[in-house]
Coordinates of C-alpha atoms and ligand atoms in Angstrom, one line a residue:
X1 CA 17.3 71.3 42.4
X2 CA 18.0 67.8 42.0
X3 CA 17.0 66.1 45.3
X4 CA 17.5 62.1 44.7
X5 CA 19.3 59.5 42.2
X6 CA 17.1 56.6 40.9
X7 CA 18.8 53.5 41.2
X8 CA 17.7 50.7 38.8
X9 CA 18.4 47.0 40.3
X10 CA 18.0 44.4 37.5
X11 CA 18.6 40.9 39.1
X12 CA 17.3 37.6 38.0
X13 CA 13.8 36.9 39.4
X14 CA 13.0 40.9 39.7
X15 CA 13.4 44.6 38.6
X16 CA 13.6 46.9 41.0
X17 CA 13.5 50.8 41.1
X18 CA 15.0 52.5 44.2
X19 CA 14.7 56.4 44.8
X20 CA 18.0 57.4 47.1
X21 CA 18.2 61.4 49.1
X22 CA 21.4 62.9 49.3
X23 CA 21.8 61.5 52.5
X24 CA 22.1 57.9 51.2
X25 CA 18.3 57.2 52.8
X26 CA 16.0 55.6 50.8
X27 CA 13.0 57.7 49.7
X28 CA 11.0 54.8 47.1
X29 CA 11.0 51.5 46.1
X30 CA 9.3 49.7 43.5
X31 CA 10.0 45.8 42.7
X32 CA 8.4 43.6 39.7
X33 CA 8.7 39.9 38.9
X34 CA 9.2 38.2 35.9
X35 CA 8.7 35.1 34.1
X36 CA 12.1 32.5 34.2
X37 CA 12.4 30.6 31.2
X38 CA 13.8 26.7 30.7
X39 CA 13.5 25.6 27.5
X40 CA 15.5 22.7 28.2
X41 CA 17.4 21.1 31.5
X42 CA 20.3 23.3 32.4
X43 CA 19.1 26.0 30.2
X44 CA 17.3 29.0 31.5
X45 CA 16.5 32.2 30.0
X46 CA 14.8 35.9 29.8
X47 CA 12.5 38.0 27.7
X48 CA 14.8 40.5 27.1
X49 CA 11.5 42.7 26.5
X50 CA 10.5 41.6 30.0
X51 CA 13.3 43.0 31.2
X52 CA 13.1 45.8 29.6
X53 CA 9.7 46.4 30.3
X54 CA 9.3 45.5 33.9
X55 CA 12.3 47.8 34.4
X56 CA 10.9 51.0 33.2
X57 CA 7.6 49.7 34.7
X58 CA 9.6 50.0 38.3
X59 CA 11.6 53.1 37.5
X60 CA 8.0 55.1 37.0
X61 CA 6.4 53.3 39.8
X62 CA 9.0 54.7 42.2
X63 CA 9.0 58.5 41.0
X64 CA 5.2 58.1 41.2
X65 CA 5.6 56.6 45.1
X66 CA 7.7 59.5 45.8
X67 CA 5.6 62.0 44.1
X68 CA 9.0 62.9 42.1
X69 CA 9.3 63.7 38.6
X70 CA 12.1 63.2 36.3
X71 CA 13.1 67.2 37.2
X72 CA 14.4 66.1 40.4
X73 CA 16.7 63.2 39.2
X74 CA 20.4 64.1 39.3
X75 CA 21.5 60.4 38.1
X76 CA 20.1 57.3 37.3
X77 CA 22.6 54.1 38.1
X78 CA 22.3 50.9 37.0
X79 CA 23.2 47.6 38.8
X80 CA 22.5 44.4 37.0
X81 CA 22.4 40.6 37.2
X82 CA 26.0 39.9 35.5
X83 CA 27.0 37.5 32.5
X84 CA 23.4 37.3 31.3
X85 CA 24.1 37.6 27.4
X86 CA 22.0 39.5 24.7
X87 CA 22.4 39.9 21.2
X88 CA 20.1 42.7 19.2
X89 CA 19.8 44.5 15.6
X90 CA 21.6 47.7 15.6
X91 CA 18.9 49.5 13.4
X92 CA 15.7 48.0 15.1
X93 CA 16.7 47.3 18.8
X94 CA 14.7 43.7 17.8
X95 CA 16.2 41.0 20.3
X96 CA 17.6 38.1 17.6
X97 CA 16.6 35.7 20.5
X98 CA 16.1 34.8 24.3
X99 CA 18.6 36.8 26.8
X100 CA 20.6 33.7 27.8
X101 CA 21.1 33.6 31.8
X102 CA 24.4 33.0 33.9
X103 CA 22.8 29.9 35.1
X104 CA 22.5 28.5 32.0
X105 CA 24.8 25.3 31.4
X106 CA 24.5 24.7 27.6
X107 CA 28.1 25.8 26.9
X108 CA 29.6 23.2 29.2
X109 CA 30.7 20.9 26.2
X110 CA 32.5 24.2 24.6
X111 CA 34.0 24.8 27.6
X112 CA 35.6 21.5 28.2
X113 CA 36.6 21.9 24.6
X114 CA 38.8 24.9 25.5
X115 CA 40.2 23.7 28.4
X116 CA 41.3 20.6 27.0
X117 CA 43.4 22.8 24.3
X118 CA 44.6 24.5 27.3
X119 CA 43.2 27.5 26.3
X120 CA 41.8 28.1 29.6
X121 CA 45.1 29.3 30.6
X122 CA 45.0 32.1 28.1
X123 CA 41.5 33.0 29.1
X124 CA 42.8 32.7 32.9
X125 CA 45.7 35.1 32.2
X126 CA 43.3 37.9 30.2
X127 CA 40.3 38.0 32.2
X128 CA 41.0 36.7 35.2
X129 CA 38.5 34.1 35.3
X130 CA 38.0 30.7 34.8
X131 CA 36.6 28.8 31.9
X132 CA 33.3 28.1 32.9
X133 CA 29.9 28.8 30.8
X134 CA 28.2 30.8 33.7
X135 CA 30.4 33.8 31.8
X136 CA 29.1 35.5 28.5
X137 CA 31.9 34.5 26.0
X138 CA 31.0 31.1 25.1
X139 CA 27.2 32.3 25.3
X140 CA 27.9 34.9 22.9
X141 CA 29.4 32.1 20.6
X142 CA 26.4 30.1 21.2
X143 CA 24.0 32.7 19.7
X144 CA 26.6 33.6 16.6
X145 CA 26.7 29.4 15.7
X146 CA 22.7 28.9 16.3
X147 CA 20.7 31.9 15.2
X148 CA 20.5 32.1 11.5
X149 CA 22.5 34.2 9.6
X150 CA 23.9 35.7 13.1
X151 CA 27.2 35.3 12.6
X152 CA 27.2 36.9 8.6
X153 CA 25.2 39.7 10.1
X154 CA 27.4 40.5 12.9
X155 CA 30.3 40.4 10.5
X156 CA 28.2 43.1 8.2
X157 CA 28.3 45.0 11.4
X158 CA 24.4 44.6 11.5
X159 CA 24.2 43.3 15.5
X160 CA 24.9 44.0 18.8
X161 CA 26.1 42.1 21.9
X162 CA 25.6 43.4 25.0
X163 CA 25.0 42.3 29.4
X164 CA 21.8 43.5 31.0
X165 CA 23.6 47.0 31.7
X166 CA 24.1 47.5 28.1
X167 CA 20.7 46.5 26.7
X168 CA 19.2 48.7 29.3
X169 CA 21.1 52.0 28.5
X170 CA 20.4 51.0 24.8
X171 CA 16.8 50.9 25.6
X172 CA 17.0 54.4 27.3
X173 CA 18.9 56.0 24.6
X174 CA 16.6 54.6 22.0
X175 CA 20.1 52.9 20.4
X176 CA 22.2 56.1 21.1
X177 CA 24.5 54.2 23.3
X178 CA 26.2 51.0 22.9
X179 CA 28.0 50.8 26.1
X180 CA 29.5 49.0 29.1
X181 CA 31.1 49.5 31.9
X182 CA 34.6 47.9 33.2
X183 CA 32.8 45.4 36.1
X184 CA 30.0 43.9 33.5
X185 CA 33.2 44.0 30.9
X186 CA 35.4 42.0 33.1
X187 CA 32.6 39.2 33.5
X188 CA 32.2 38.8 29.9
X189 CA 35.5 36.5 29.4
X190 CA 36.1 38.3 26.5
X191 CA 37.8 41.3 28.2
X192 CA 41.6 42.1 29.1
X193 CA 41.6 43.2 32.4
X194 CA 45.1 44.4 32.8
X195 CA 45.1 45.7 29.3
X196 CA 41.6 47.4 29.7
X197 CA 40.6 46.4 26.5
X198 CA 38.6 43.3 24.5
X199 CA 41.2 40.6 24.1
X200 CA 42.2 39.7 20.4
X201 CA 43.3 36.0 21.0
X202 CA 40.2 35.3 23.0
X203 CA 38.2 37.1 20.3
X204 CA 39.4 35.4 17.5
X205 CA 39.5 31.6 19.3
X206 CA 35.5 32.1 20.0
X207 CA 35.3 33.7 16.5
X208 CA 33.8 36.6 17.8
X209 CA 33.4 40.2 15.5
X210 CA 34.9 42.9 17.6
X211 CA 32.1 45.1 16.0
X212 CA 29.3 43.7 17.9
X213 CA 30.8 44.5 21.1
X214 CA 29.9 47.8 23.3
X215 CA 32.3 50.6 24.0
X216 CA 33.7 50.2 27.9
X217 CA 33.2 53.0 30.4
X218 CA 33.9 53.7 33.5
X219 CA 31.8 52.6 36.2
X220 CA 31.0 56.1 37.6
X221 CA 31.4 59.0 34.8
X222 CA 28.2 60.3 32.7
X223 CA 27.9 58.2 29.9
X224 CA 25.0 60.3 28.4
X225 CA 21.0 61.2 29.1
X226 CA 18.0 59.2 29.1
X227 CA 15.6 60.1 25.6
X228 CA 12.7 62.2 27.3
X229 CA 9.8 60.2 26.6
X230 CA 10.6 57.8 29.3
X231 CA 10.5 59.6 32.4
X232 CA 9.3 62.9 30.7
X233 CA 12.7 65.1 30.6
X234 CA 16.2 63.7 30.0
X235 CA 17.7 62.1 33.0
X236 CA 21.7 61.8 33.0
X237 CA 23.1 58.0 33.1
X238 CA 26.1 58.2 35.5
X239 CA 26.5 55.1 37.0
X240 CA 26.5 51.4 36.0
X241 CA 28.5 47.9 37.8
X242 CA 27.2 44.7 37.7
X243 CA 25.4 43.4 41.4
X244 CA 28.4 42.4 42.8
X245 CA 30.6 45.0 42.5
X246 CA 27.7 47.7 42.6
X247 CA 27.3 46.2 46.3
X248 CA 30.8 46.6 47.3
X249 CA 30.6 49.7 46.5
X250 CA 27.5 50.6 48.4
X251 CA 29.3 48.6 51.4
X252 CA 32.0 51.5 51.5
X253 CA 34.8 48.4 50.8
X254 CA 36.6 51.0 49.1
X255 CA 40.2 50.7 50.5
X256 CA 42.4 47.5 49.9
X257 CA 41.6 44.8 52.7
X258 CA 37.9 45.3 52.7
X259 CA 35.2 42.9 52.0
X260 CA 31.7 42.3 52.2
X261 CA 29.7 39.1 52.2
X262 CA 26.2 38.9 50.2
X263 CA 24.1 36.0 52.2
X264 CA 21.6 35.0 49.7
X265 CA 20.8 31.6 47.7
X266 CA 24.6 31.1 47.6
X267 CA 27.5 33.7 48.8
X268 CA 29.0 36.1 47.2
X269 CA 32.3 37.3 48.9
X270 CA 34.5 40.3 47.1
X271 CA 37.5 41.5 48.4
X272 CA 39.2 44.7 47.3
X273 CA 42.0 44.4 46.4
X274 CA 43.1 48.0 45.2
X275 CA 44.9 48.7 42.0
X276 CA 46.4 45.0 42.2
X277 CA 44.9 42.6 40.1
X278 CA 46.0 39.9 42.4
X279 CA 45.9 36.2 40.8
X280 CA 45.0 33.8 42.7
X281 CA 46.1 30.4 44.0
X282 CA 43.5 29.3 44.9
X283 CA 40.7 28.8 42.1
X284 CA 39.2 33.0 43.2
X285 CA 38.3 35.1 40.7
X286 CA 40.0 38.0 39.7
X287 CA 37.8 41.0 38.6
X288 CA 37.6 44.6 37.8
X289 CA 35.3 46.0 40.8
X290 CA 34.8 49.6 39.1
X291 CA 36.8 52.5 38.1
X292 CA 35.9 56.3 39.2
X293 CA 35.9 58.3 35.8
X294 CA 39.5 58.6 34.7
X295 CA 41.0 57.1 37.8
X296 CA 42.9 53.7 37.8
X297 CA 40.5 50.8 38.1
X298 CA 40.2 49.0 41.3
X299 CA 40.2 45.3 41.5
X300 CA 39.0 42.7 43.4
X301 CA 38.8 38.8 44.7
X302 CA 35.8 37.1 44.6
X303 CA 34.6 33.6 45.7
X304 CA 31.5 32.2 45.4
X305 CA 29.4 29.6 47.8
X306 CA 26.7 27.5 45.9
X307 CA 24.4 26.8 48.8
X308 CA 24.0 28.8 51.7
X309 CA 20.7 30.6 52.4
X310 CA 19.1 27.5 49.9
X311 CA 20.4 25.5 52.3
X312 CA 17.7 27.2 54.8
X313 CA 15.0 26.4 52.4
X314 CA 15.8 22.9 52.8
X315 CA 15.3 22.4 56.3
X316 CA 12.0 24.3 55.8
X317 CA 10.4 22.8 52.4
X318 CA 12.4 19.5 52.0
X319 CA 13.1 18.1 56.1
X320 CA 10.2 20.5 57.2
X321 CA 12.5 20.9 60.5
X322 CA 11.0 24.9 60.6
X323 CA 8.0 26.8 59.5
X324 CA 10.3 29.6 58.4
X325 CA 13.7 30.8 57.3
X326 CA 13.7 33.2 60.6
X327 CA 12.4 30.2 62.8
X328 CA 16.2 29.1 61.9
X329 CA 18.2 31.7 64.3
X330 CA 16.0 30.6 67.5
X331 CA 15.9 27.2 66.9
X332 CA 19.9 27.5 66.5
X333 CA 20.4 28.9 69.8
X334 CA 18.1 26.9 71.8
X335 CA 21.4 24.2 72.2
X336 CA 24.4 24.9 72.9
X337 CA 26.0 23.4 70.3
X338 CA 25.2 21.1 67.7
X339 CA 26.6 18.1 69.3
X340 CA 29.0 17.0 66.7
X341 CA 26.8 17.1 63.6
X342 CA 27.5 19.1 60.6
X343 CA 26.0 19.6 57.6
X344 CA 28.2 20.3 54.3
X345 CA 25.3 21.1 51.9
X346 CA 27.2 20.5 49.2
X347 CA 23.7 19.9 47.0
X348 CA 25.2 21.1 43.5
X349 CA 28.7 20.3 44.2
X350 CA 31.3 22.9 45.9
X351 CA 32.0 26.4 45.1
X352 CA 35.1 28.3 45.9
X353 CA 38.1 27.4 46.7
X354 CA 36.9 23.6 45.8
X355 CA 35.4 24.1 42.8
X356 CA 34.2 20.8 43.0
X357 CA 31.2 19.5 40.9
X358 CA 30.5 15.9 41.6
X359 CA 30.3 16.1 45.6
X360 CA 27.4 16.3 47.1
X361 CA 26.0 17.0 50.7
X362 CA 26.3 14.8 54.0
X363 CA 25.1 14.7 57.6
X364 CA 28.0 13.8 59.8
X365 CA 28.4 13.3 63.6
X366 CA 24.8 11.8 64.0
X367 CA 24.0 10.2 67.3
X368 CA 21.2 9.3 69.1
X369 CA 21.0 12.1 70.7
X370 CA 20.9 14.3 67.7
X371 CA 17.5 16.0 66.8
X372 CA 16.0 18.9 65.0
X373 CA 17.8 21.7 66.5
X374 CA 21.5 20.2 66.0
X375 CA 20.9 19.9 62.4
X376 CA 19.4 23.2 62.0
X377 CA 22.2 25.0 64.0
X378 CA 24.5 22.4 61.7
X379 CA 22.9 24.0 58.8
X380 CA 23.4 27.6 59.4
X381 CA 26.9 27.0 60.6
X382 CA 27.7 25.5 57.4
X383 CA 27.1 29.0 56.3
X384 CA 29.8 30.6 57.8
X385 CA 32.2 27.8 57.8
X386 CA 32.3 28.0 53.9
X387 CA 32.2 31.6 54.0
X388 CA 35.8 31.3 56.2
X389 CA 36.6 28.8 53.4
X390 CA 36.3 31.6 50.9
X391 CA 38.2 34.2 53.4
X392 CA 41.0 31.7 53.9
X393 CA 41.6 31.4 50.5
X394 CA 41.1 35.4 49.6
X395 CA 43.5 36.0 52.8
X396 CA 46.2 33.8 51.5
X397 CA 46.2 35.3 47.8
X398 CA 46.3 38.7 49.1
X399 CA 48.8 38.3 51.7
X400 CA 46.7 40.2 53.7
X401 CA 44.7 39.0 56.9
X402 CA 40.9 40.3 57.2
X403 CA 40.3 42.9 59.6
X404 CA 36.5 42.9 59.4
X405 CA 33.6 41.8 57.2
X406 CA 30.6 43.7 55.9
X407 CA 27.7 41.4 55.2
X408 CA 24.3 41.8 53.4
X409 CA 21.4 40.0 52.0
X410 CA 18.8 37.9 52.6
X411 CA 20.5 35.5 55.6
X412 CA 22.5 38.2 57.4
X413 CA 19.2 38.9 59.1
X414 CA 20.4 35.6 61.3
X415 CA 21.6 36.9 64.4
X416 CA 22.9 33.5 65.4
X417 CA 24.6 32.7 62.4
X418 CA 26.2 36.4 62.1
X419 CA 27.7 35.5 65.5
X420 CA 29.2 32.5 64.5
X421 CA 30.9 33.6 61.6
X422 CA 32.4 36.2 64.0
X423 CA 33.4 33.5 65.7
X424 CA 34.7 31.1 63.2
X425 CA 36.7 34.0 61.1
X426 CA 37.8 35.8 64.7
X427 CA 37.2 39.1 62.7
X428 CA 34.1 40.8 63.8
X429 CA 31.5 40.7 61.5
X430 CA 29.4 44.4 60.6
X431 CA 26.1 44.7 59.5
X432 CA 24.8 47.8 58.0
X433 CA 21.6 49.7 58.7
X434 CA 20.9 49.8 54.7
X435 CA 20.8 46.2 53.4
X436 CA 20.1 47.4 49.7
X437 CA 23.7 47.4 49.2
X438 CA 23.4 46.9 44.9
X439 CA 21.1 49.5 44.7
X440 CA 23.1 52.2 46.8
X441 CA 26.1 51.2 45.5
X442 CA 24.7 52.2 41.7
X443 CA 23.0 55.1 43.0
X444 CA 26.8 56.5 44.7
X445 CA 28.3 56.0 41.4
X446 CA 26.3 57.6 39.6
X447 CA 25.7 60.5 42.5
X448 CA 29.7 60.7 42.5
X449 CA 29.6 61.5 38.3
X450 CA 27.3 64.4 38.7
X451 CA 28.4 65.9 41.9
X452 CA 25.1 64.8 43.6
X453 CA 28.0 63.2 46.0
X454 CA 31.5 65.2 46.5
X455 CA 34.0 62.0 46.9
X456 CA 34.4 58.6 48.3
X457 CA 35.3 59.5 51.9
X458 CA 31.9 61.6 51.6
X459 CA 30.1 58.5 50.8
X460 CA 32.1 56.0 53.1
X461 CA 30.8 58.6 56.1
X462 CA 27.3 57.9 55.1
X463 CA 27.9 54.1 55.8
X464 CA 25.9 53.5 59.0
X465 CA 26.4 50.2 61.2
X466 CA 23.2 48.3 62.4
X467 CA 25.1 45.8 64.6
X468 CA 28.6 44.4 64.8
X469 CA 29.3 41.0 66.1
X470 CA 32.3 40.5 67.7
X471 CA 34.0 37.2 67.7
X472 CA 33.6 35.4 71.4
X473 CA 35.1 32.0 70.5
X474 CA 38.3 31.0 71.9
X475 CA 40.8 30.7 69.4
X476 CA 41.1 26.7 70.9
X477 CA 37.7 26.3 70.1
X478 CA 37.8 28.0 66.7
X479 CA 40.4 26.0 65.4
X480 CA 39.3 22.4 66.7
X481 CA 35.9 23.4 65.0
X482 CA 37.0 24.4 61.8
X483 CA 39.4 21.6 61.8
X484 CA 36.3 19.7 62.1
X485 CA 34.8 21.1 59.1
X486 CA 37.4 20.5 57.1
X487 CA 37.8 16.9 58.1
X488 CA 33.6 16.8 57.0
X489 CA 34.9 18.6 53.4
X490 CA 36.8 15.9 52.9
X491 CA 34.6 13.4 52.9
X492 CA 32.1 14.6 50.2
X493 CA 35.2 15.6 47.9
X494 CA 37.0 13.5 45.5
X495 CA 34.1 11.6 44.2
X496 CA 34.1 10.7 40.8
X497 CA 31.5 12.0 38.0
X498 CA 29.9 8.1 38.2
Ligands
ADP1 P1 18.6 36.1 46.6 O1 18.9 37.5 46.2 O2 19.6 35.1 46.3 O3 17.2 35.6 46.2 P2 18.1 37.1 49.3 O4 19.2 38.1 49.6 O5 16.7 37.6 49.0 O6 18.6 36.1 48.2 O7 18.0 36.1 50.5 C1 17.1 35.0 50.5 C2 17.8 33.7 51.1 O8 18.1 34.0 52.4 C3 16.9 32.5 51.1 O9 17.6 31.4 50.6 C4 16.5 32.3 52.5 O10 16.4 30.9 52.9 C5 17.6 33.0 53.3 N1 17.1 33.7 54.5 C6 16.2 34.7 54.6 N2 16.0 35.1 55.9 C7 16.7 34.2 56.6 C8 17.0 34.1 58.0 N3 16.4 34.9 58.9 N4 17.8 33.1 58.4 C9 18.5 32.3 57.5 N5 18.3 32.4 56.2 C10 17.4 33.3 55.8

């Protein structure tokens, strides 16, 4: 009998290999590093062979931890960094060159190029997102101009595109399947996602061959097995959605009106938004969050905040104001308050709803009475004050007020700045006893393909709270506060590129 799903959790700096029970519990873990390449400023890439390798390196490690063998899989899901582009010969699986990463910046010029045909409106209306190189399609465009003969050999039918979710099932099918699923799709900017299908126009404006692209799947449905020689018997491939979405997913957000909030470098906030693909007004994204087999999709708002636990790992490595990051919560609440200071640590410019690149961060409110613990406590409200920047913005393009959020990731550790995001949203703020969110959330689709899991409610029961914070601010105070923010907003907006 099968007894767990093996959850592979591809991110940026790391592979990692998680062994789930039926009971959502987490029986192994395995987690290798690998090299981060920057050939140039602004440009950063992978091996894709690392990848690969340090994957399957992970995925055997944590069978081996559990004393499991490939016998006792039901599933394997796969949850990957998103965007990250890859281009490889059909007949050889050989990688035509670096995996460029969603960091990477050397589009920009393209992308101003579209926008200022206003072709980022047509891109807007298709995809759902904005023109911006972070996504694959101008990446993919890239490669076809740079790497000889690419773009003759893709027409020949000779190539394959693919995100980190396709290259990996590619790998475990030795080339069998070409695939992707709808949340990876929808981040490519080359995919229709009211259509469900790859967009023509945008296709044919990035002069891209429709024959190098993967065939899109569901996010939960079995898409086929694993060869044998990998984990020693075929293991069915059931699950797949890029980190995001896979952690939404493993937050239970599965009714319209839930979100979760991922506190790591930056923020990601998703809200679902049900079978809506609701557009916003306010610079969001709009994304596919998954689809269940032959069900409709479900979509979703998402906002993104540059600098938020980075911001921690300033006041330790840059101001050396604490040893740690966990220093941070004590430190916080040994005043009151922060005296007037706040920090907008706007060090790469400002994410959603600003979208601003040219600010840049500020101390405000200093006075001689301010010392290490106001600005620390500045700093990790900061935090939640952009993440109610983000909700403000989600709340007013889906018309619908939040009731609650669901954090994870590295900085919702922070008891103090849990509480005041409570506070400062007035919507209490849940933390769940399983923080691998990505990895659960892949492991429950692919459980929910093979029957390893029943349904959705079956899996929403297994969600388990740690803690909830409840808000305690007066609404007086919350308002006055935030208004404060905003006034500090506004003084690192507006500058010019100079
Ligand atoms: P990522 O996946 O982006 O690398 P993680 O989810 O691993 O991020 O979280 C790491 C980030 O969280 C770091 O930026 C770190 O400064 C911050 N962090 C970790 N623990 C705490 C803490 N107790 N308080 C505040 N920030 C923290």
């Amino acid at each position: 009998m099968s007894d767990y799903i093996l959850a592979l959790d591809q991110g940026t700096t790391s592979s990692r290999a998680i062994l789930f029970d039926r009971t959502g519990g987490i029986s192994a873990v395995a987690q290798q590093e690998f090299p981060q390449l920057y050939p140039q400023p602004g440009w950063v890439e992978h091996d894709p062979l690392a990848i690969w390798q340090s994957q399957l390196g992970v995925a055997r490690e944590s069978l081996a931890r559990a004393g499991a063998d490939a016998t006792q899989l039901a599933a394997i899901g796969i949850t990957n960094q998103r965007e990250t582009t890859l281009l490889w010969e059909r007949d050889s699986g050989r990688p035509l060159h670096n995996a460029i990463v969603w960091q990477d910046r050397r589009t920009a010029g393209y992308c101003d190029e579209l926008r200022a045909e206003g072709f980022d409106q047509v891109i807007l209306e298709h995809t759902g997102l904005v023109t911006d190189p972070y996504f694959s399609g101008t990446k993919l465009h890239w490669l076809l101009q740079q790497v000889p003969d690419a773009r003759s050999r893709a027409e020949r039918g000779e190539l394959a595109f693919g995100t980190v979710d396709s290259w990996l099932i590619w790998q475990l099918t030795g080339g069998r399947l070409h695939v992707t699923d709808v949340s990876n799709a929808s981040r490519t900017m080359l995919y229709d996602i009211h259509a469900q299908d790859w967009c023509e126009a945008i296709l044919e404006r990035l002069d891209i061959p429709r024959s190098l692209l993967p065939r899109v799947t569901a996010s939960s449905e079995i898409m086929g097995e694993s060869d044998v020689e990998h984990f020693g018997a075929p293991v069915p491939l059931a699950g797949m959605a890029g980190d995001q979405h896979a952690a939404t997913f493993g937050q239970a957000c599965h009714a319209p009106g839930m979100a979760k909030n991922t506190y790591g470098t930056g923020c990601f906030l998703l809200l679902n938004t049900g079978e809506t693909p609701v557009r916003s007004a306010n610079n969001l994204l709009t994304t596919i969050a998954w689809r269940l087999g032959d069900a409709a999709p479900v979509y979703a708002l998402e906002g993104s905040v540059f600098v938020a636990g980075a911001a921690v790992q300033w006041l330790r490595d840059e101001l050396g104001l604490i040893a740690s990051a966990e220093e941070s919560a004590a430190m916080a609440a040994s005043v009151n308050d922060s005296g007037g200071v706040i920090v907008v640590p706007a060090f790469t410019g400002l994410g959603a709803p600003w979208w601003d690149a040219y600010a840049r961060g500020a101390v405000l409110g200093l006075t001689r009475g301010s010392g290490r613990a106001e600005i620390v406590r500045a700093t990790l409200e900061s935090i939640a004050f952009q993440s109610r920047d983000v909700v403000d913005a989600m709340s007013a393009d889906a018309g619908l007020a939040l009731q609650s959020l669901r954090v994870d990731g590295g900085a919702a550790a922070n008891d103090f700045l849990m509480q005041f995001q409570a506070d400062i949203l007035g919507a209490p703020v849940q933390r769940p006893a399983i923080t691998e969110t990505t990895a659960l959330g892949a492991a429950y689709l692919a459980g929910l393909a093979t029957g390893f899991w029943n349904s959705s409610e079956e899996i929403a029961g297994q969600w388990r709270i740690e803690r909830v914070f409840e808000p305690r601010m007066s609404a007086d105070e919350r308002e006055t506060r935030y208004e404060a923010w905003g006034n500090a907003v506004g003084r690192v907006r507006g500058r010019t590129g100079e």
